Coordinates of C-alpha atoms and ligand atoms in Angstrom, one line a residue:
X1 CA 31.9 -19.6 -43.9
X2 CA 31.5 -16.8 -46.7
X3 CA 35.5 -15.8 -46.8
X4 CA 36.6 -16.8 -50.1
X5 CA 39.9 -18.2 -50.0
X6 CA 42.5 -16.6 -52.8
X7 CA 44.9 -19.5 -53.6
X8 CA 48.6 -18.9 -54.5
X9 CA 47.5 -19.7 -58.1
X10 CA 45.2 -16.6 -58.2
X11 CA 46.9 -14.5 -56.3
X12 CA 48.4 -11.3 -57.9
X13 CA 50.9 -10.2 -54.8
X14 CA 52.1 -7.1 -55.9
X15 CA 48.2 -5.8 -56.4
X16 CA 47.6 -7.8 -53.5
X17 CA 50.0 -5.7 -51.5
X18 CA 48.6 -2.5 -52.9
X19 CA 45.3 -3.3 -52.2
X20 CA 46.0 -4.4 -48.4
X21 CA 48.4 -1.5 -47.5
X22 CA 45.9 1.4 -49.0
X23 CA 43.1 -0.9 -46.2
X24 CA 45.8 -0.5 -44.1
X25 CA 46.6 3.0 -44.2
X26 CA 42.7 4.1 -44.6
X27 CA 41.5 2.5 -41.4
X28 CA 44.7 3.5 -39.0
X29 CA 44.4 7.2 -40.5
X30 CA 47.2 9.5 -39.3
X31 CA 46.9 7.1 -36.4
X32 CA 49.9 4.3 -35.1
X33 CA 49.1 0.6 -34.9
X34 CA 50.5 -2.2 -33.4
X35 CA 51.4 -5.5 -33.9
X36 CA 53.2 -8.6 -32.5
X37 CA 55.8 -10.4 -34.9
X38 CA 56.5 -14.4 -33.7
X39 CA 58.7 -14.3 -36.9
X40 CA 56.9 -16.9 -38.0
X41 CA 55.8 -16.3 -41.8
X42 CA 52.3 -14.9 -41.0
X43 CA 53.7 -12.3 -38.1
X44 CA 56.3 -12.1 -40.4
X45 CA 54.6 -11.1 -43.7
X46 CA 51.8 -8.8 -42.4
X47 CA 54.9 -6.9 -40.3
X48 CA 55.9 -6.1 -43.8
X49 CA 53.1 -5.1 -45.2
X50 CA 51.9 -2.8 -42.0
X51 CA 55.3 -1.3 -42.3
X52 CA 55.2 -0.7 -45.8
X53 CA 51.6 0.9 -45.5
X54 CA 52.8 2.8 -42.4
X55 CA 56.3 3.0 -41.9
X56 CA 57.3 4.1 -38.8
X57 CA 53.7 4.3 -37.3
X58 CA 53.2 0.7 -36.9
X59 CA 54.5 -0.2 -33.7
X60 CA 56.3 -4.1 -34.2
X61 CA 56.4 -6.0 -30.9
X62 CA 58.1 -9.4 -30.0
X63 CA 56.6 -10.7 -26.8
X64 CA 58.6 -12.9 -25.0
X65 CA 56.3 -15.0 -23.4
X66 CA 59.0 -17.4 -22.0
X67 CA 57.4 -20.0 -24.6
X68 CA 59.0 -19.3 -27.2
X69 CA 62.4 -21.6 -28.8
X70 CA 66.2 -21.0 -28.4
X71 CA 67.7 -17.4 -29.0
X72 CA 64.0 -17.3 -31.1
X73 CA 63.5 -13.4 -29.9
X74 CA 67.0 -12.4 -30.8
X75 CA 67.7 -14.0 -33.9
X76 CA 64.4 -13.0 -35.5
X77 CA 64.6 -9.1 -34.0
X78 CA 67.9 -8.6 -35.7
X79 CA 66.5 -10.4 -39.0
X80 CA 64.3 -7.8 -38.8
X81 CA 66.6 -5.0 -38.4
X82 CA 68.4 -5.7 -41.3
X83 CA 65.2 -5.1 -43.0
X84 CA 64.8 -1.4 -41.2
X85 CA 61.8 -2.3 -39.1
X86 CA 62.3 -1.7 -35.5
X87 CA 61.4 -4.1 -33.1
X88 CA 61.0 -4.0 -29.4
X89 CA 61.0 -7.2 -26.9
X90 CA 58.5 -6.8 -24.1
X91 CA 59.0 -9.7 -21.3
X92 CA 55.6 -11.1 -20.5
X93 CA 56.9 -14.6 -19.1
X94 CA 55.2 -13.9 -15.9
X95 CA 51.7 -13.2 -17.3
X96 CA 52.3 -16.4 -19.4
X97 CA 53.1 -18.5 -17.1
X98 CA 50.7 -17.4 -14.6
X99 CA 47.6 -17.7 -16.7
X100 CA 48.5 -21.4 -17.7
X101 CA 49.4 -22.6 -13.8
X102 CA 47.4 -25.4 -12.9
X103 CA 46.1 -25.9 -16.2
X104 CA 45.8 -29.2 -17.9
X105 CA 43.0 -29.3 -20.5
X106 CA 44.3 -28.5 -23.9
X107 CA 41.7 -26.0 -24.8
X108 CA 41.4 -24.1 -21.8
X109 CA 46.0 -23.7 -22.2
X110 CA 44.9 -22.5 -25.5
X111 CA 42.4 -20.4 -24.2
X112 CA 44.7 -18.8 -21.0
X113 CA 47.6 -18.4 -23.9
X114 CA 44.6 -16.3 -26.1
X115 CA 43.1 -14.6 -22.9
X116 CA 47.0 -13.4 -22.0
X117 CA 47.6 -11.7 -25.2
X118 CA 44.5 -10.2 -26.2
X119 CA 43.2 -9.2 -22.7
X120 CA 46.6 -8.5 -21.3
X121 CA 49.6 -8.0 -23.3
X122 CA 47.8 -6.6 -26.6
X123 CA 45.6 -4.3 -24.9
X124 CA 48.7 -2.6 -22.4
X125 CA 50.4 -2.7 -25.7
X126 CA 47.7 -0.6 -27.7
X127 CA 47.2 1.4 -24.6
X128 CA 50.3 2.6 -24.5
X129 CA 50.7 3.2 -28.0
X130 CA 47.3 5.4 -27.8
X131 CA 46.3 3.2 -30.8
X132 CA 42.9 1.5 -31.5
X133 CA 44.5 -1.2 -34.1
X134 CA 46.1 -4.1 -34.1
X135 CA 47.3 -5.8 -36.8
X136 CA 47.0 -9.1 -37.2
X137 CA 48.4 -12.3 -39.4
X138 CA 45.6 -14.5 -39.1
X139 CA 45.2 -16.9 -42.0
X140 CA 42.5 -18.9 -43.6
X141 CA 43.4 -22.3 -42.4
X142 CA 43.0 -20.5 -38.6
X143 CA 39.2 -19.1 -39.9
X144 CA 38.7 -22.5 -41.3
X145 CA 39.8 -25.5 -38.4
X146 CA 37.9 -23.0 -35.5
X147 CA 34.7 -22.5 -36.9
X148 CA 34.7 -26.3 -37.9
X149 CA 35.2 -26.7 -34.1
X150 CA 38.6 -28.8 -34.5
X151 CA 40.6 -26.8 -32.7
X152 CA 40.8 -23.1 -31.4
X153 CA 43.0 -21.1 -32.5
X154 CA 45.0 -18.7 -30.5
X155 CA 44.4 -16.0 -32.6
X156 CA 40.7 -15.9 -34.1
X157 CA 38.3 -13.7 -31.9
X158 CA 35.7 -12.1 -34.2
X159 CA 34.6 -15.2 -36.3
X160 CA 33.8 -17.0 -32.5
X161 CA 31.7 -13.6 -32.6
X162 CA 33.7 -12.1 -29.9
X163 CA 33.5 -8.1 -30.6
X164 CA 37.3 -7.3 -29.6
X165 CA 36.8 -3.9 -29.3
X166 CA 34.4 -4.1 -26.8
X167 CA 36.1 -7.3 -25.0
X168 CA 39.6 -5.5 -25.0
X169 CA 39.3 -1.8 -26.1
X170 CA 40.5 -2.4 -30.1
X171 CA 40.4 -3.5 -33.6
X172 CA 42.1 -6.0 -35.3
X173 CA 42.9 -5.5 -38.8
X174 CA 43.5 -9.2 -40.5
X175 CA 44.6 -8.7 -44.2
X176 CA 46.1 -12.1 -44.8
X177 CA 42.4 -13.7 -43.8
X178 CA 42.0 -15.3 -47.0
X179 CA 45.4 -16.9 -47.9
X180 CA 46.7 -20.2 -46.8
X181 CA 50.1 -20.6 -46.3
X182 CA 51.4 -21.6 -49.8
X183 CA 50.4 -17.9 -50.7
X184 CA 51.0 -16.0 -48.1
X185 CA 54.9 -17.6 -48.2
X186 CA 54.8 -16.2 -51.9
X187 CA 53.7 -12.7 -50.5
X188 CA 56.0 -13.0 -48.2
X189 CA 59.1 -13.2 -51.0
X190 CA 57.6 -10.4 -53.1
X191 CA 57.5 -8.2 -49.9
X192 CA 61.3 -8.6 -49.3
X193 CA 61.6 -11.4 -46.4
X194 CA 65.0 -13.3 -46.7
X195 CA 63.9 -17.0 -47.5
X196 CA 65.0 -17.7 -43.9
X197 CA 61.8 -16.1 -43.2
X198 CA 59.1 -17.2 -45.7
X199 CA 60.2 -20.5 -46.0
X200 CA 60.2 -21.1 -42.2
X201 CA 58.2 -24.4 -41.2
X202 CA 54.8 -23.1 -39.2
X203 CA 55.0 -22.6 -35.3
X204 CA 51.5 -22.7 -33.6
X205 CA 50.6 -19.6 -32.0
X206 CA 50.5 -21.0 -28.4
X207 CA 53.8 -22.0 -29.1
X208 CA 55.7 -24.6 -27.1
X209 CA 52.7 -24.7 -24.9
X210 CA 51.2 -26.6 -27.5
X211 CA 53.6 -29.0 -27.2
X212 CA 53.5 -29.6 -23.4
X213 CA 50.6 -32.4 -22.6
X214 CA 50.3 -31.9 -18.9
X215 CA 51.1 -28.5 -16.9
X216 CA 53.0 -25.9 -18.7
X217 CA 55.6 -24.8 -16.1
X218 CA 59.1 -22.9 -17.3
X219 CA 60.8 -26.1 -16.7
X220 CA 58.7 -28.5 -18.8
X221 CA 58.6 -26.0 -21.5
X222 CA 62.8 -25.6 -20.7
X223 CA 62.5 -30.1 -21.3
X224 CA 60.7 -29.4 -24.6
X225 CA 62.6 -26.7 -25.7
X226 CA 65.8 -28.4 -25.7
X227 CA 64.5 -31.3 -27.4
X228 CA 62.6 -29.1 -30.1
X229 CA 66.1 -27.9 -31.3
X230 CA 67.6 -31.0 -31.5
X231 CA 64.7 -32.1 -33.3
X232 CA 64.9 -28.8 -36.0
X233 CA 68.4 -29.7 -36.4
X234 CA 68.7 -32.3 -37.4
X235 CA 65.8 -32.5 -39.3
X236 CA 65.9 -29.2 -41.2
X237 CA 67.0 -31.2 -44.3
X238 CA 64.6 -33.0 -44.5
X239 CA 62.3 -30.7 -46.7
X240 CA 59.8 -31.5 -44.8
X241 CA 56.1 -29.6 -44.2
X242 CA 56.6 -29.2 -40.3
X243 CA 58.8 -31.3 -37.2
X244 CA 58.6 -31.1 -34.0
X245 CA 58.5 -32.4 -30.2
X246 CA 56.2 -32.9 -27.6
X247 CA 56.6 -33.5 -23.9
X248 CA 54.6 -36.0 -22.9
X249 CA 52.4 -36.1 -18.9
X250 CA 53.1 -39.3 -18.1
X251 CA 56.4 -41.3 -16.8
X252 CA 58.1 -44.4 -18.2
X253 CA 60.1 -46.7 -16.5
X254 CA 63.7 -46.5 -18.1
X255 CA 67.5 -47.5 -16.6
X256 CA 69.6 -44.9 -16.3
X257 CA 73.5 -45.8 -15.3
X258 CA 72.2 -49.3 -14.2
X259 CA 69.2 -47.9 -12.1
X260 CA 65.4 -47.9 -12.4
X261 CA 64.9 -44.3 -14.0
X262 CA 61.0 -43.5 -14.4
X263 CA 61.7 -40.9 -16.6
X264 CA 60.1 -38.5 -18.9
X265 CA 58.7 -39.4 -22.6
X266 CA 59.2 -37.4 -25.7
X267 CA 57.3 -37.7 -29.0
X268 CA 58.8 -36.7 -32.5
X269 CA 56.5 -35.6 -35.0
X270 CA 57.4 -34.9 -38.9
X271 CA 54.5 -34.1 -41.5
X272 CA 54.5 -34.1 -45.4
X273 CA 51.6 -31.5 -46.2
X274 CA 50.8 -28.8 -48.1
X275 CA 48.7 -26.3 -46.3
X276 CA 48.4 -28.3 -42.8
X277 CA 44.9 -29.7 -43.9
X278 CA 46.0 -32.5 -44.3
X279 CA 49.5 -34.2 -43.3
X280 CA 51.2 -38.0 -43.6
X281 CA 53.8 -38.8 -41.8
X282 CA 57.3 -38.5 -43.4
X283 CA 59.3 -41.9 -44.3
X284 CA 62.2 -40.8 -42.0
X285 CA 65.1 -43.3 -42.3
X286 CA 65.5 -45.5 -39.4
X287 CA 69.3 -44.4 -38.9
X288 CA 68.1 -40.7 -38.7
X289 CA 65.3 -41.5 -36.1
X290 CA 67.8 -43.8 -33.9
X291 CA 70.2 -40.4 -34.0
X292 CA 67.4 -38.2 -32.9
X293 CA 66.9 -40.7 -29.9
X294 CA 70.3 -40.8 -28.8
X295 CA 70.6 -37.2 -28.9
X296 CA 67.6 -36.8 -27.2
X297 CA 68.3 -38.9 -24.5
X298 CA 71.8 -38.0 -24.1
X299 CA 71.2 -33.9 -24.4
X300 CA 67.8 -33.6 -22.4
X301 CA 67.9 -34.0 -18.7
X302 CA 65.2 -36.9 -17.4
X303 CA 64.0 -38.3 -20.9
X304 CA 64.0 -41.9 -21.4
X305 CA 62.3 -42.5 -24.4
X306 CA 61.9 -41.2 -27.7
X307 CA 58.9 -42.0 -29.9
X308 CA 58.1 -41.2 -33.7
X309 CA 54.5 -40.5 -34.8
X310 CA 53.4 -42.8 -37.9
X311 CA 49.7 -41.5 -38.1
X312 CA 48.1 -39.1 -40.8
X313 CA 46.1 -36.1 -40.2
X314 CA 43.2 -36.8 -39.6
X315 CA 42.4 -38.5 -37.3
X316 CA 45.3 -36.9 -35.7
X317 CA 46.5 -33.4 -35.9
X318 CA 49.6 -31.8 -36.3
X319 CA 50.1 -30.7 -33.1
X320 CA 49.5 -32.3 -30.3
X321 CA 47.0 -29.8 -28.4
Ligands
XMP1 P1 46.8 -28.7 -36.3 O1 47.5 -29.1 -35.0 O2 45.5 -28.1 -36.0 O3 47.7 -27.6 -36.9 O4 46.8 -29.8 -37.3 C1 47.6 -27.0 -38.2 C2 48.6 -26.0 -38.4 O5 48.4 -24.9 -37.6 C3 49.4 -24.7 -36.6 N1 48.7 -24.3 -35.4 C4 48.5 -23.0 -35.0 N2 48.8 -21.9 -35.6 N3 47.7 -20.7 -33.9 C5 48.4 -20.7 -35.0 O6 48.8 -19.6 -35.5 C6 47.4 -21.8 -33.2 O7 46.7 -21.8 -32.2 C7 47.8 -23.0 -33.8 N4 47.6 -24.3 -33.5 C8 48.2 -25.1 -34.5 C9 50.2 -26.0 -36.6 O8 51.5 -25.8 -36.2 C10 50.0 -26.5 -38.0 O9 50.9 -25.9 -38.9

């Protein structure tokens, strides 16, 4: 790979920020570009620095692809308000959902999740907008874990050698391609994020579709959903790198008000990392892990067990797809 990474020690963000925003501004012209904001710290941060670069002719979209986590669209769209950069929710749940029907291999979700934004949701988007750009918060650690053939990720098209204005009519502009996250949550402060918003834990692209093994239908995502606030909840104090929980395919056999109950399973995951490379499993106390159970169990319909990954990445991975 010949993108040299800048790490948070080197990096200069205000000349970084200059730098960027005058790319920016000299490929889009007197032009509009778009771009989708998760409200994750990548969307998040490059949102910023489009709309410093471009004001009102960057175009900021939340898509709502049904896959997303509790009151996620709301909460982050006002955030983002109160920072005097419009947002606009477009509902694309159907072309989601759709696209990942049927589905079961966790590259192929990955790639019907990629396929439904770029070739369908990003392309009406820049359509509409009469815009050629898109702008994009693709990081290094993205670049780095696709090319080494690990794991696609949703969002890297031209380093697979994909030419996305041929494939889907536009160009993606990618300025945060050679920070990791460390420095691109620092770039994130300087720009003016509430630390809400550059401390936030990652969120894969694919979002809770990463987290469903099996067939991602509204209603398993609705199983993981619930159990991936529960799971943020209560353990947003922990400090911890990332945490999260995944539905799992098959059944268990539980007892449920004195009755055989084959049930569904859910897996809790908590990492100690520092830029996702690499990850251990947190030392969670047992007390906390028996209250996650409970609640689980209690607040999410059909789940009769709980489990609590204890193995590093590698050879596992963060998420579970
Ligand atoms: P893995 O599962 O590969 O995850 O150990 C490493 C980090 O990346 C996040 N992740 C993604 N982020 N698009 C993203 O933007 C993706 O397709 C994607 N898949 C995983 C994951 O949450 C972790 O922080």
């Amino acid at each position: 790979m010949t993108l040299e990474e800048i790490s948070v020690q080197d990096l200069n963000p205000e000349a970084f920020i200059k730098e960027k925003g005058d790319e920016i501004s000299s490929a889009v012209g007197q032009g509009v570009a778009v771009n989708a904001l998760s409200g994750g710290v990548d969307s998040s941060a490059v949102t910023m620095l489009g709309h410093r670069a471009l004001g009102e002719r960057l175009k900021t979209y939340f898509i709502d692809s049904g896959l997303m986590r509790e009151g996620e669209a709301d909460h982050i769209i006002a955030l983002f308000e109160d920072l005097g950069v419009p947002v606009e929710k477009i509902n694309a749940q159907n072309a989601f959902f759709d696209a990942l029907k049927g589905v079961v291999d966790p590259e192929e979700k990955r790639e019907a999740v990629t396929h439904t934004f770029y070739a369908i949701v990003f392309a009406d988007l820049a359509k509409r907008c009469g815009t050629k750009y898109v702008l994009q918060g693709t990081n290094y650690t993205d670049v780095e874990e696709t090319v080494a053939g690990i794991k696609r990720q949703h969002n890297i098209i031209e380093q697979l050698g994909i030419d996305p204005e041929e494939q889907y009519g536009y160009r993606i502009l990618e300025p945060l391609i050679a920070l990791r996250k460390p420095a691109i949550r620092a770039l994130g402060k300087t720009l003016g994020l509430p630390e809400e918003l550059y401390r936030r834990p990652p969120f894969p692209g694919p979002a809770l579709a990463a987290r469903v093994i099996g067939e991602v239908t509204p209603e398993r995502v609705e199983t993981v959903r619930r159990a991936t606030s529960i799971v943020e909840e209560k353990l947003a104090d922990t400090g911890a790198f990332q945490y999260l929980a995944i539905l799992h395919q098959d059944r268990v056999t539980g007892i449920r008000d004195g009755k055989r109950d084959y049930g569904l399973q859910i897996e809790v995951r908590c990492w100690e990392s520092e830029d996702a490379k690499t990850g251990s499993p947190t030392r969670l106390p047992f007390d906390l892990l028996e209250e996650l159970s409970q609640s689980i169990t209690d607040q999410v319909s059909g789940v009769v067990s709980v489990t609590y990954n204890i193995t590093g990445k590698p050879p596992s991975t963060i998420e579970a797809l």
